[in-house]
Amino acid sequence: MEPVRLPSSATAPLVAKLFGAQPPTADTDELIAGLVSFRGVSPQCSYGDLDRLAAEFVRLGLAGRELPGTEADEVASVLARTLAIMGELDTTDVLAVRLGPQDYARRLRAEVPGAARELSQESACFHDSLLVAVCLHVLNLLIDRSPGLAERLPERSHRIRQLVDLGDVAAVRRRPAPSPQDAEFEERYLRSIVGKYNRVTIYGIDLPNPNTPDNWPLDATYLSLGAEFDATEDPSPPEPVMPADRALAGQERVLLRGVAGSGKTTLVQWLAVSTARGQLPEELEPLRGRIPFVLPVRRFARDGFPNPDDFLTAVGHPLAAEAPEGWVVRVLAEERALLLIDGIDEAPEGRRDELRDQLRRVLRIYSGNFCLVTARPPAVGAEWLADEGFNELSLVPMTRDQVASFITAWHHAARTDEGKDHRKLDDYREKLVQSIPLYRELRGLATNPLMCGLICALNRDRSGSLPKGRRELYEAAMEMLLQRRDPERRVLYADEVSVQRAPRERLLRKLAYRMLVDQRPVLDEAAAVGEIARHLPAIPALARQGSPEEIFSHLLQRTGLLRAQQDGAVEFVHRTVQDYLAAKEAVERRAFGLLLEHAHEPEWEEVIRMAVAHARPSECAELLEGLIAPGYTGFQRNRRRLLAAACLEHVTELDPETHARIRRETQNMVRPSNIAAARGLGWVGPIVLEMLPDPGTVSDDEAHRLAVTVTRINDDAAVHYLASLRDRSSLPLRAELARGWRNFDTERYADEVIRHLDPEGLYFPVTERVELAVLAKLGGRECVQIAGHFTVDELREGLVRERLTHLWLAYDLGAGGLEWLEAFPKLTTLRVNPRLPRVTGIPEGIRLIS
């Protein structure tokens, strides 16, 4: 028999009558017999009332059940006799909570032996289960009445409250269908999700018409980026990179990591819109019919993870006040929710574990709901949510084909503005597609949608003349948006404010710095206007242009760098823009103490890197020396030193002594002890290559971990290091080297690494057409993994027919069977990723492995 679960909304008032009106107390170790309402000098409840309460408990417990004949009345009679024993035993509230509902119920039953003798077996089992459910609510009332119980027995108290919540969930799930009110609201809510999230900003497209929106349809611009499951110590070959949306297939809980600008939020938007529309790809069919809840962490980072009833209010959803009471809880209880929790890194580091614990409670109570959590890579540790069944995915840098696709989509979207250079857009696009693979600086920057968008915008703005470094890229973007954007578009009278770049940037820097100091990713309008009012008198060029409110409106409407939320809060269009401006202000104020105080916190990493790039030589040395100064231990010490090493990439001038000292301090920190650490080490950048051990002195296991690090460093020097590992026989090492060529110049990597790898048992992955062509030039390979989008004709022509014996399909090739594999006479084995749709039409003689 399924356990009886009683909804607290109906049960709590009945249980309260068993104990009468009792004020809360801090006392514990009170006899329950002295608390019940049907005992004492002047009882508030008679034994007749006890019978009626027992009958109500039976009625609630029988929801959806039936008992033989009139046995429901008999069960109520037995239950009343059993509950009456609470007034006879010498059991204290502490002992009862420590026993828990089952053992406490067992103790009560033991005092009325044979009471259930006349009941049928079915009714007796029902009575026992109902008694446990009632005892659960009795214990919950005792805990609520005496807060000291929760402090004294925290784990027991937490478990009892959790069981009450689970009972409420079970009660909701017994409802046959959503009510008409819920159904009507859900239709409106889903339409609002599509309206809110079906637009994305392609960063930096200049729009000559000020009335033209600065964003574009998600449908036209969405690019499915690559993702990989986090590497493990498992010696088997790693899973291939696959489209991020497809990697989610078969997953119920996912922690998605990605660097700033890598497309995490856009993926969240795509999932929300596609689910709300019911237009999901086949592999994500389990999400069909779910209700998406987009929960940006920045909206509740300070207040904690919201209770389900507060989901809509916490994120400022316009329909929050109109939702039927308890609607979100019902959606969660019915396992119909899609929770999209975006940006754990937006919460202060000290609050993240608390947020995790609050999320954990929701997921344990409302299991069966899909949940995606996003974060920057260093924001939370490995296996941060592993105990809740989360698999970890990481977005990978864009491939050359993806970069080319993004550039094409960007220029296609640009045709919808009213610019006068539309006839040149094809030339701009073609020039950019050809330039990025040729120039290491551009190739290193064009790895995610944010940077690709900036590069496209600046390439157009400068008619093909591009900055090469990260700082220069942002400087050029500020120049374009804050100085030249409106005048060149002849937008001269949009408001009463007319001012050059420098004063506007100064105020934007003040806002970004305020957010940094307060560790808040958003400011409400009053705080933003107040910050402007505080600094406006010191900026005469703006002070005479209008009031703080008018200047705030100007910055919001005319700079393209700020955006307002529906509740009036203001934020920067991207976190990296905020970090760039805050870093510049921190250097201007010489706030190095503040930066160094927080240097070991992941959310300050980008700010400190940018500060080093802005700093003058003496200031740069002060920052870097502060990073490696004594005073920190353990993880904090290691993180600060590695950050110092990472900052060397951004230094324009530094005295040799400081440079050498940083290398000495960090040279022994670049020997990762596990795969997770090896992956994380890649974030430090090219400077790591100068500190790695001699490949000839390390074991195969360490060589594998070093390869995991180096394949994630987009620098020409990395190829030289990886080439020194190519002659080893370790299969995990060879697999890592083979999958690494997507990050480097294809022909050079093929010549220096791929052609030298022992092919025994090794699948060579191909993700792009150029890799397929280069592998064919090498004579093909026996084992090939298809890890990118190809047509059947491209594979039939690109794979070497007389050599292929093992084929691994890790990417969906679309509709149709696999009869075309007959073109490969030596093919004996076909391996198919289990996340792909079922394949058909496999020629006879080819063994299928899935």
PDB file of N, CA, C and O in Angstrom, residues 709-768:
ATOM      1  N   THR A 709      45.338  20.378 -19.864  1.00  0.00           N
ATOM      2  CA  THR A 709      45.568  21.807 -19.648  1.00  0.00           C
ATOM      3  C   THR A 709      45.952  22.506 -20.946  1.00  0.00           C
ATOM      4  O   THR A 709      45.354  23.520 -21.330  1.00  0.00           O
ATOM      5  N   VAL A 710      46.937  21.981 -21.634  1.00  0.00           N
ATOM      6  CA  VAL A 710      47.534  22.702 -22.765  1.00  0.00           C
ATOM      7  C   VAL A 710      46.592  22.758 -23.961  1.00  0.00           C
ATOM      8  O   VAL A 710      46.598  23.745 -24.710  1.00  0.00           O
ATOM      9  N   THR A 711      45.772  21.729 -24.172  1.00  0.00           N
ATOM     10  CA  THR A 711      44.839  21.793 -25.296  1.00  0.00           C
ATOM     11  C   THR A 711      43.803  22.888 -25.108  1.00  0.00           C
ATOM     12  O   THR A 711      43.079  23.220 -26.057  1.00  0.00           O
ATOM     13  N   ARG A 712      43.710  23.458 -23.928  1.00  0.00           N
ATOM     14  CA  ARG A 712      42.760  24.537 -23.667  1.00  0.00           C
ATOM     15  C   ARG A 712      43.420  25.913 -23.696  1.00  0.00           C
ATOM     16  O   ARG A 712      42.792  26.910 -23.331  1.00  0.00           O
ATOM     17  N   ILE A 713      44.676  25.970 -24.099  1.00  0.00           N
ATOM     18  CA  ILE A 713      45.386  27.244 -24.201  1.00  0.00           C
ATOM     19  C   ILE A 713      45.545  27.581 -25.679  1.00  0.00           C
ATOM     20  O   ILE A 713      46.296  26.929 -26.406  1.00  0.00           O
ATOM     21  N   ASN A 714      44.819  28.572 -26.119  1.00  0.00           N
ATOM     22  CA  ASN A 714      44.809  28.921 -27.539  1.00  0.00           C
ATOM     23  C   ASN A 714      46.017  29.790 -27.864  1.00  0.00           C
ATOM     24  O   ASN A 714      45.948  31.011 -27.915  1.00  0.00           O
ATOM     25  N   ASP A 715      47.127  29.126 -28.099  1.00  0.00           N
ATOM     26  CA  ASP A 715      48.373  29.827 -28.393  1.00  0.00           C
ATOM     27  C   ASP A 715      49.243  28.910 -29.238  1.00  0.00           C
ATOM     28  O   ASP A 715      49.272  27.697 -29.024  1.00  0.00           O
ATOM     29  N   ASP A 716      49.957  29.505 -30.191  1.00  0.00           N
ATOM     30  CA  ASP A 716      50.786  28.695 -31.079  1.00  0.00           C
ATOM     31  C   ASP A 716      51.820  27.882 -30.309  1.00  0.00           C
ATOM     32  O   ASP A 716      52.150  26.748 -30.697  1.00  0.00           O
ATOM     33  N   ALA A 717      52.336  28.441 -29.219  1.00  0.00           N
ATOM     34  CA  ALA A 717      53.362  27.724 -28.456  1.00  0.00           C
ATOM     35  C   ALA A 717      52.816  26.443 -27.845  1.00  0.00           C
ATOM     36  O   ALA A 717      53.572  25.511 -27.555  1.00  0.00           O
ATOM     37  N   ALA A 718      51.514  26.371 -27.661  1.00  0.00           N
ATOM     38  CA  ALA A 718      50.924  25.160 -27.096  1.00  0.00           C
ATOM     39  C   ALA A 718      51.119  23.972 -28.018  1.00  0.00           C
ATOM     40  O   ALA A 718      51.283  22.830 -27.559  1.00  0.00           O
ATOM     41  N   VAL A 719      51.079  24.198 -29.313  1.00  0.00           N
ATOM     42  CA  VAL A 719      51.242  23.102 -30.267  1.00  0.00           C
ATOM     43  C   VAL A 719      52.616  22.455 -30.104  1.00  0.00           C
ATOM     44  O   VAL A 719      52.755  21.230 -30.146  1.00  0.00           O
ATOM     45  N   HIS A 720      53.627  23.284 -29.888  1.00  0.00           N
ATOM     46  CA  HIS A 720      54.982  22.759 -29.713  1.00  0.00           C
ATOM     47  C   HIS A 720      55.046  21.854 -28.486  1.00  0.00           C
ATOM     48  O   HIS A 720      55.657  20.774 -28.534  1.00  0.00           O
ATOM     49  N   TYR A 721      54.413  22.256 -27.394  1.00  0.00           N
ATOM     50  CA  TYR A 721      54.438  21.439 -26.171  1.00  0.00           C
ATOM     51  C   TYR A 721      53.684  20.135 -26.400  1.00  0.00           C
ATOM     52  O   TYR A 721      54.153  19.048 -26.018  1.00  0.00           O
ATOM     53  N   LEU A 722      52.524  20.211 -27.026  1.00  0.00           N
ATOM     54  CA  LEU A 722      51.729  19.003 -27.260  1.00  0.00           C
ATOM     55  C   LEU A 722      52.450  18.041 -28.195  1.00  0.00           C
ATOM     56  O   LEU A 722      52.337  16.819 -28.060  1.00  0.00           O
ATOM     57  N   ALA A 723      53.198  18.595 -29.137  1.00  0.00           N
ATOM     58  CA  ALA A 723      53.937  17.729 -30.060  1.00  0.00           C
ATOM     59  C   ALA A 723      54.974  16.889 -29.320  1.00  0.00           C
ATOM     60  O   ALA A 723      55.294  15.770 -29.744  1.00  0.00           O
ATOM     61  N   SER A 724      55.456  17.399 -28.204  1.00  0.00           N
ATOM     62  CA  SER A 724      56.450  16.638 -27.440  1.00  0.00           C
ATOM     63  C   SER A 724      55.839  15.446 -26.717  1.00  0.00           C
ATOM     64  O   SER A 724      56.564  14.610 -26.172  1.00  0.00           O
ATOM     65  N   LEU A 725      54.494  15.360 -26.699  1.00  0.00           N
ATOM     66  CA  LEU A 725      53.804  14.237 -26.043  1.00  0.00           C
ATOM     67  C   LEU A 725      53.282  13.214 -27.045  1.00  0.00           C
ATOM     68  O   LEU A 725      52.721  12.195 -26.651  1.00  0.00           O
ATOM     69  N   ARG A 726      53.485  13.446 -28.319  1.00  0.00           N
ATOM     70  CA  ARG A 726      52.781  12.688 -29.357  1.00  0.00           C
ATOM     71  C   ARG A 726      53.226  11.237 -29.486  1.00  0.00           C
ATOM     72  O   ARG A 726      52.475  10.417 -30.017  1.00  0.00           O
ATOM     73  N   ASP A 727      54.404  10.888 -29.024  1.00  0.00           N
ATOM     74  CA  ASP A 727      54.924   9.537 -29.251  1.00  0.00           C
ATOM     75  C   ASP A 727      54.564   8.559 -28.130  1.00  0.00           C
ATOM     76  O   ASP A 727      54.964   7.393 -28.187  1.00  0.00           O
ATOM     77  N   ARG A 728      53.845   8.992 -27.126  1.00  0.00           N
ATOM     78  CA  ARG A 728      53.482   8.096 -26.025  1.00  0.00           C
ATOM     79  C   ARG A 728      52.350   7.167 -26.455  1.00  0.00           C
ATOM     80  O   ARG A 728      51.545   7.489 -27.328  1.00  0.00           O
ATOM     81  N   SER A 729      52.268   6.004 -25.771  1.00  0.00           N
ATOM     82  CA  SER A 729      51.281   4.989 -26.156  1.00  0.00           C
ATOM     83  C   SER A 729      49.974   5.088 -25.373  1.00  0.00           C
ATOM     84  O   SER A 729      48.981   4.446 -25.744  1.00  0.00           O
ATOM     85  N   SER A 730      49.931   5.861 -24.301  1.00  0.00           N
ATOM     86  CA  SER A 730      48.735   5.957 -23.459  1.00  0.00           C
ATOM     87  C   SER A 730      47.526   6.375 -24.296  1.00  0.00           C
ATOM     88  O   SER A 730      47.536   7.436 -24.934  1.00  0.00           O
ATOM     89  N   LEU A 731      46.461   5.565 -24.276  1.00  0.00           N
ATOM     90  CA  LEU A 731      45.267   5.883 -25.065  1.00  0.00           C
ATOM     91  C   LEU A 731      44.567   7.148 -24.581  1.00  0.00           C
ATOM     92  O   LEU A 731      44.188   7.997 -25.405  1.00  0.00           O
ATOM     93  N   PRO A 732      44.356   7.352 -23.250  1.00  0.00           N
ATOM     94  CA  PRO A 732      43.737   8.617 -22.820  1.00  0.00           C
ATOM     95  C   PRO A 732      44.525   9.839 -23.267  1.00  0.00           C
ATOM     96  O   PRO A 732      43.944  10.848 -23.652  1.00  0.00           O
ATOM     97  N   LEU A 733      45.858   9.745 -23.228  1.00  0.00           N
ATOM     98  CA  LEU A 733      46.686  10.862 -23.674  1.00  0.00           C
ATOM     99  C   LEU A 733      46.522  11.087 -25.166  1.00  0.00           C
ATOM    100  O   LEU A 733      46.322  12.212 -25.634  1.00  0.00           O
ATOM    101  N   ARG A 734      46.586  10.012 -25.947  1.00  0.00           N
ATOM    102  CA  ARG A 734      46.440  10.161 -27.397  1.00  0.00           C
ATOM    103  C   ARG A 734      45.054  10.702 -27.753  1.00  0.00           C
ATOM    104  O   ARG A 734      44.908  11.515 -28.676  1.00  0.00           O
ATOM    105  N   ALA A 735      44.028  10.259 -27.017  1.00  0.00           N
ATOM    106  CA  ALA A 735      42.674  10.760 -27.279  1.00  0.00           C
ATOM    107  C   ALA A 735      42.584  12.254 -27.001  1.00  0.00           C
ATOM    108  O   ALA A 735      41.939  13.004 -27.745  1.00  0.00           O
ATOM    109  N   GLU A 736      43.221  12.714 -25.936  1.00  0.00           N
ATOM    110  CA  GLU A 736      43.206  14.148 -25.617  1.00  0.00           C
ATOM    111  C   GLU A 736      43.951  14.941 -26.679  1.00  0.00           C
ATOM    112  O   GLU A 736      43.511  16.022 -27.085  1.00  0.00           O
ATOM    113  N   LEU A 737      45.070  14.429 -27.145  1.00  0.00           N
ATOM    114  CA  LEU A 737      45.821  15.113 -28.197  1.00  0.00           C
ATOM    115  C   LEU A 737      45.009  15.171 -29.493  1.00  0.00           C
ATOM    116  O   LEU A 737      45.035  16.176 -30.211  1.00  0.00           O
ATOM    117  N   ALA A 738      44.288  14.090 -29.790  1.00  0.00           N
ATOM    118  CA  ALA A 738      43.512  14.060 -31.027  1.00  0.00           C
ATOM    119  C   ALA A 738      42.362  15.070 -30.982  1.00  0.00           C
ATOM    120  O   ALA A 738      42.093  15.765 -31.965  1.00  0.00           O
ATOM    121  N   ARG A 739      41.703  15.180 -29.845  1.00  0.00           N
ATOM    122  CA  ARG A 739      40.555  16.083 -29.769  1.00  0.00           C
ATOM    123  C   ARG A 739      41.003  17.539 -29.655  1.00  0.00           C
ATOM    124  O   ARG A 739      40.194  18.454 -29.841  1.00  0.00           O
ATOM    125  N   GLY A 740      42.290  17.765 -29.385  1.00  0.00           N
ATOM    126  CA  GLY A 740      42.754  19.129 -29.183  1.00  0.00           C
ATOM    127  C   GLY A 740      42.902  19.941 -30.452  1.00  0.00           C
ATOM    128  O   GLY A 740      42.983  21.164 -30.383  1.00  0.00           O
ATOM    129  N   TRP A 741      42.903  19.292 -31.614  1.00  0.00           N
ATOM    130  CA  TRP A 741      43.252  20.072 -32.817  1.00  0.00           C
ATOM    131  C   TRP A 741      42.176  21.069 -33.222  1.00  0.00           C
ATOM    132  O   TRP A 741      42.427  21.976 -34.010  1.00  0.00           O
ATOM    133  N   ARG A 742      40.968  20.957 -32.657  1.00  0.00           N
ATOM    134  CA  ARG A 742      39.937  21.942 -32.972  1.00  0.00           C
ATOM    135  C   ARG A 742      40.280  23.325 -32.419  1.00  0.00           C
ATOM    136  O   ARG A 742      39.676  24.327 -32.811  1.00  0.00           O
ATOM    137  N   ASN A 743      41.256  23.409 -31.498  1.00  0.00           N
ATOM    138  CA  ASN A 743      41.613  24.689 -30.882  1.00  0.00           C
ATOM    139  C   ASN A 743      42.790  25.381 -31.558  1.00  0.00           C
ATOM    140  O   ASN A 743      43.178  26.472 -31.128  1.00  0.00           O
ATOM    141  N   PHE A 744      43.360  24.750 -32.579  1.00  0.00           N
ATOM    142  CA  PHE A 744      44.579  25.301 -33.173  1.00  0.00           C
ATOM    143  C   PHE A 744      44.477  25.326 -34.696  1.00  0.00           C
ATOM    144  O   PHE A 744      43.501  24.827 -35.273  1.00  0.00           O
ATOM    145  N   ASP A 745      45.496  25.909 -35.311  1.00  0.00           N
ATOM    146  CA  ASP A 745      45.549  25.899 -36.766  1.00  0.00           C
ATOM    147  C   ASP A 745      45.554  24.445 -37.248  1.00  0.00           C
ATOM    148  O   ASP A 745      46.440  23.658 -36.883  1.00  0.00           O
ATOM    149  N   THR A 746      44.593  24.090 -38.076  1.00  0.00           N
ATOM    150  CA  THR A 746      44.358  22.687 -38.411  1.00  0.00           C
ATOM    151  C   THR A 746      45.557  22.046 -39.104  1.00  0.00           C
ATOM    152  O   THR A 746      45.996  20.951 -38.719  1.00  0.00           O
ATOM    153  N   GLU A 747      46.075  22.683 -40.114  1.00  0.00           N
ATOM    154  CA  GLU A 747      47.145  22.052 -40.893  1.00  0.00           C
ATOM    155  C   GLU A 747      48.426  21.930 -40.086  1.00  0.00           C
ATOM    156  O   GLU A 747      49.102  20.903 -40.141  1.00  0.00           O
ATOM    157  N   ARG A 748      48.748  22.968 -39.312  1.00  0.00           N
ATOM    158  CA  ARG A 748      49.962  22.877 -38.507  1.00  0.00           C
ATOM    159  C   ARG A 748      49.822  21.777 -37.455  1.00  0.00           C
ATOM    160  O   ARG A 748      50.741  20.986 -37.237  1.00  0.00           O
ATOM    161  N   TYR A 749      48.651  21.733 -36.785  1.00  0.00           N
ATOM    162  CA  TYR A 749      48.453  20.737 -35.735  1.00  0.00           C
ATOM    163  C   TYR A 749      48.468  19.329 -36.322  1.00  0.00           C
ATOM    164  O   TYR A 749      49.024  18.394 -35.730  1.00  0.00           O
ATOM    165  N   ALA A 750      47.874  19.186 -37.494  1.00  0.00           N
ATOM    166  CA  ALA A 750      47.875  17.867 -38.137  1.00  0.00           C
ATOM    167  C   ALA A 750      49.299  17.430 -38.468  1.00  0.00           C
ATOM    168  O   ALA A 750      49.674  16.263 -38.289  1.00  0.00           O
ATOM    169  N   ASP A 751      50.101  18.380 -38.930  1.00  0.00           N
ATOM    170  CA  ASP A 751      51.468  18.046 -39.328  1.00  0.00           C
ATOM    171  C   ASP A 751      52.349  17.732 -38.124  1.00  0.00           C
ATOM    172  O   ASP A 751      53.184  16.822 -38.168  1.00  0.00           O
ATOM    173  N   GLU A 752      52.153  18.453 -37.019  1.00  0.00           N
ATOM    174  CA  GLU A 752      53.048  18.299 -35.872  1.00  0.00           C
ATOM    175  C   GLU A 752      52.543  17.288 -34.833  1.00  0.00           C
ATOM    176  O   GLU A 752      53.350  16.758 -34.065  1.00  0.00           O
ATOM    177  N   VAL A 753      51.237  17.020 -34.827  1.00  0.00           N
ATOM    178  CA  VAL A 753      50.700  16.128 -33.791  1.00  0.00           C
ATOM    179  C   VAL A 753      49.918  14.965 -34.396  1.00  0.00           C
ATOM    180  O   VAL A 753      50.266  13.788 -34.190  1.00  0.00           O
ATOM    181  N   ILE A 754      48.871  15.244 -35.145  1.00  0.00           N
ATOM    182  CA  ILE A 754      47.933  14.210 -35.583  1.00  0.00           C
ATOM    183  C   ILE A 754      48.628  13.111 -36.388  1.00  0.00           C
ATOM    184  O   ILE A 754      48.414  11.917 -36.136  1.00  0.00           O
ATOM    185  N   ARG A 755      49.454  13.486 -37.356  1.00  0.00           N
ATOM    186  CA  ARG A 755      50.066  12.470 -38.214  1.00  0.00           C
ATOM    187  C   ARG A 755      50.992  11.529 -37.450  1.00  0.00           C
ATOM    188  O   ARG A 755      51.281  10.427 -37.897  1.00  0.00           O
ATOM    189  N   HIS A 756      51.440  11.929 -36.238  1.00  0.00           N
ATOM    190  CA  HIS A 756      52.399  11.122 -35.482  1.00  0.00           C
ATOM    191  C   HIS A 756      51.743  10.225 -34.432  1.00  0.00           C
ATOM    192  O   HIS A 756      52.420   9.391 -33.836  1.00  0.00           O
ATOM    193  N   LEU A 757      50.442  10.395 -34.186  1.00  0.00           N
ATOM    194  CA  LEU A 757      49.794   9.619 -33.136  1.00  0.00           C
ATOM    195  C   LEU A 757      49.597   8.169 -33.580  1.00  0.00           C
ATOM    196  O   LEU A 757      49.126   7.905 -34.697  1.00  0.00           O
ATOM    197  N   ASP A 758      49.926   7.251 -32.680  1.00  0.00           N
ATOM    198  CA  ASP A 758      49.680   5.835 -32.937  1.00  0.00           C
ATOM    199  C   ASP A 758      48.174   5.630 -33.082  1.00  0.00           C
ATOM    200  O   ASP A 758      47.408   5.898 -32.164  1.00  0.00           O
ATOM    201  N   PRO A 759      47.688   5.122 -34.257  1.00  0.00           N
ATOM    202  CA  PRO A 759      46.239   5.016 -34.467  1.00  0.00           C
ATOM    203  C   PRO A 759      45.595   3.819 -33.773  1.00  0.00           C
ATOM    204  O   PRO A 759      44.377   3.693 -33.810  1.00  0.00           O
ATOM    205  N   GLU A 760      46.363   2.947 -33.126  1.00  0.00           N
ATOM    206  CA  GLU A 760      45.811   1.738 -32.516  1.00  0.00           C
ATOM    207  C   GLU A 760      44.734   2.075 -31.478  1.00  0.00           C
ATOM    208  O   GLU A 760      45.000   2.684 -30.441  1.00  0.00           O
ATOM    209  N   GLY A 761      43.485   1.690 -31.776  1.00  0.00           N
ATOM    210  CA  GLY A 761      42.382   1.892 -30.839  1.00  0.00           C
ATOM    211  C   GLY A 761      41.937   3.330 -30.662  1.00  0.00           C
ATOM    212  O   GLY A 761      41.114   3.618 -29.798  1.00  0.00           O
ATOM    213  N   LEU A 762      42.481   4.260 -31.464  1.00  0.00           N
ATOM    214  CA  LEU A 762      42.207   5.681 -31.268  1.00  0.00           C
ATOM    215  C   LEU A 762      41.234   6.198 -32.321  1.00  0.00           C
ATOM    216  O   LEU A 762      41.475   6.056 -33.522  1.00  0.00           O
ATOM    217  N   TYR A 763      40.135   6.791 -31.872  1.00  0.00           N
ATOM    218  CA  TYR A 763      39.206   7.473 -32.767  1.00  0.00           C
ATOM    219  C   TYR A 763      39.688   8.908 -32.988  1.00  0.00           C
ATOM    220  O   TYR A 763      39.897   9.652 -32.029  1.00  0.00           O
ATOM    221  N   PHE A 764      39.855   9.293 -34.251  1.00  0.00           N
ATOM    222  CA  PHE A 764      40.278  10.648 -34.587  1.00  0.00           C
ATOM    223  C   PHE A 764      39.020  11.494 -34.823  1.00  0.00           C
ATOM    224  O   PHE A 764      38.252  11.218 -35.748  1.00  0.00           O
ATOM    225  N   PRO A 765      38.794  12.522 -34.006  1.00  0.00           N
ATOM    226  CA  PRO A 765      37.570  13.311 -34.153  1.00  0.00           C
ATOM    227  C   PRO A 765      37.688  14.353 -35.260  1.00  0.00           C
ATOM    228  O   PRO A 765      38.747  14.966 -35.447  1.00  0.00           O
ATOM    229  N   VAL A 766      36.616  14.538 -35.999  1.00  0.00           N
ATOM    230  CA  VAL A 766      36.544  15.626 -36.980  1.00  0.00           C
ATOM    231  C   VAL A 766      35.276  16.428 -36.686  1.00  0.00           C
ATOM    232  O   VAL A 766      34.189  15.867 -36.574  1.00  0.00           O
ATOM    233  N   THR A 767      35.437  17.728 -36.520  1.00  0.00           N
ATOM    234  CA  THR A 767      34.303  18.596 -36.206  1.00  0.00           C
ATOM    235  C   THR A 767      34.013  19.585 -37.318  1.00  0.00           C
ATOM    236  O   THR A 767      32.940  20.177 -37.341  1.00  0.00           O
ATOM    237  N   GLU A 768      34.977  19.775 -38.236  1.00  0.00           N
ATOM    238  CA  GLU A 768      34.817  20.774 -39.292  1.00  0.00           C
ATOM    239  C   GLU A 768      35.263  20.197 -40.627  1.00  0.00           C
ATOM    240  O   GLU A 768      36.026  19.217 -40.685  1.00  0.00           O
TER     241      GLU A 768
END
